[in-house]
PDB file of C-alpha atoms in Angstrom:
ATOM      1  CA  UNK A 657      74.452  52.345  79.461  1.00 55.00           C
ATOM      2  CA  UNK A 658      76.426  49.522  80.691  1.00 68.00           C
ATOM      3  CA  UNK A 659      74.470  49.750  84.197  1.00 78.00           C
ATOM      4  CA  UNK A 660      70.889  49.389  82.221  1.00 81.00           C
ATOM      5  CA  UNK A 661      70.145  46.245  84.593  1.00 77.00           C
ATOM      6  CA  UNK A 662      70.623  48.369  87.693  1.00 81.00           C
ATOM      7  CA  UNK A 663      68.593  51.234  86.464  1.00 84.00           C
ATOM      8  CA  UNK A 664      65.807  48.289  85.890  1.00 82.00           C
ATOM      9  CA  UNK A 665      66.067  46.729  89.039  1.00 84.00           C
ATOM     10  CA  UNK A 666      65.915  50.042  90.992  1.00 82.00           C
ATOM     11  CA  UNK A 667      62.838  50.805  88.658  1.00 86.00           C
ATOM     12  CA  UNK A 668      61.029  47.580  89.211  1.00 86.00           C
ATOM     13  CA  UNK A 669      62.102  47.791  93.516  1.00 86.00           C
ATOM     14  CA  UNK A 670      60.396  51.222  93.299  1.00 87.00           C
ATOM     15  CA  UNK A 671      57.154  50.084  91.423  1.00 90.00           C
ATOM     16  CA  UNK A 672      57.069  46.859  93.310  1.00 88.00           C
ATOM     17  CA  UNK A 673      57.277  48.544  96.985  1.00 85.00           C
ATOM     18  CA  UNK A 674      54.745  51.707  95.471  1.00 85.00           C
ATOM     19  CA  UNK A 675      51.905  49.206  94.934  1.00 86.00           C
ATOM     20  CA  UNK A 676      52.360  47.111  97.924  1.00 80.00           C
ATOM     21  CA  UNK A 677      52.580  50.315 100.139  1.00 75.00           C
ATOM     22  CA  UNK A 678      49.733  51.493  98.527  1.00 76.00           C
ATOM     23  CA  UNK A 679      47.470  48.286  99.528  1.00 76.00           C
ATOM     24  CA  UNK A 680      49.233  47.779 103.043  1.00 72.00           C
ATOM     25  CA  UNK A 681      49.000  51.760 104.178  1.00 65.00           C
ATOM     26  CA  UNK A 682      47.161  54.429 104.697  1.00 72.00           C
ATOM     27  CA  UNK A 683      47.863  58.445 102.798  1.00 72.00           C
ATOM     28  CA  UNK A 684      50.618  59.672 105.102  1.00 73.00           C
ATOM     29  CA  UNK A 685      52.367  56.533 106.352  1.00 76.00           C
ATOM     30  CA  UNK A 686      52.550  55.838 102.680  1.00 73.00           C
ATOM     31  CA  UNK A 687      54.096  59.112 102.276  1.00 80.00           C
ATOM     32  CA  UNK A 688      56.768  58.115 104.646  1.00 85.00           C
ATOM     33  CA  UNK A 689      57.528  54.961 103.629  1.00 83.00           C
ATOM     34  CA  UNK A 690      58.300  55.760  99.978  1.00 85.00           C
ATOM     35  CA  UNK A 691      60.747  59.017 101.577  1.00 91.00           C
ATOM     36  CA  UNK A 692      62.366  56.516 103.151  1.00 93.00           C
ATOM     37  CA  UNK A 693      62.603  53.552 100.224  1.00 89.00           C
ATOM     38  CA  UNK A 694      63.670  56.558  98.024  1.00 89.00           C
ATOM     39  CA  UNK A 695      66.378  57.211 100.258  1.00 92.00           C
ATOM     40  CA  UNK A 696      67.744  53.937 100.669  1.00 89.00           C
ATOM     41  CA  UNK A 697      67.875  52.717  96.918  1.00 85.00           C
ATOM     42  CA  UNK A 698      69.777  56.492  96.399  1.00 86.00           C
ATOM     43  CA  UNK A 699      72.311  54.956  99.123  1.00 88.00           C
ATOM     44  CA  UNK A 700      72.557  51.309  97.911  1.00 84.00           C
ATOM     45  CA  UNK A 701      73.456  53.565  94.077  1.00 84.00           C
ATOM     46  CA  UNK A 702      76.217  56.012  95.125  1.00 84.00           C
ATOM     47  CA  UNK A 703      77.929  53.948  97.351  1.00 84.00           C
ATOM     48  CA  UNK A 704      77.459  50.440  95.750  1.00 79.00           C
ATOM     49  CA  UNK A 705      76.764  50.631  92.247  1.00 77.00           C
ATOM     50  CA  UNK A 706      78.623  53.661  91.022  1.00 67.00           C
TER      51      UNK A 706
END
């Protein structure tokens, strides 16, 4: 639990970039986008934070 800010910034990134993609794009460039903001905040975790 001593990480709780992390887990709530990676949280809020995630919401935050979901509802802006979601005004900016379209269905499958949405799609994309999030596959590939999912994959970078997993990155920025293991090799960063952990």
């Amino acid at each position: 639990m001593e990480n709780i800010g992390y887990y709530l910034f990676l949280l809020a990134a995630i919401i935050v970039a979901f509802l802006i993609i979601k005004k900016v794009t379209t269905c499958l460039l949405k799609s994309v986008v999030l596959i590939v903001l999912a994959a970078v905040l997993a990155y920025v975790y293991f090799f960063y934070l952990r």
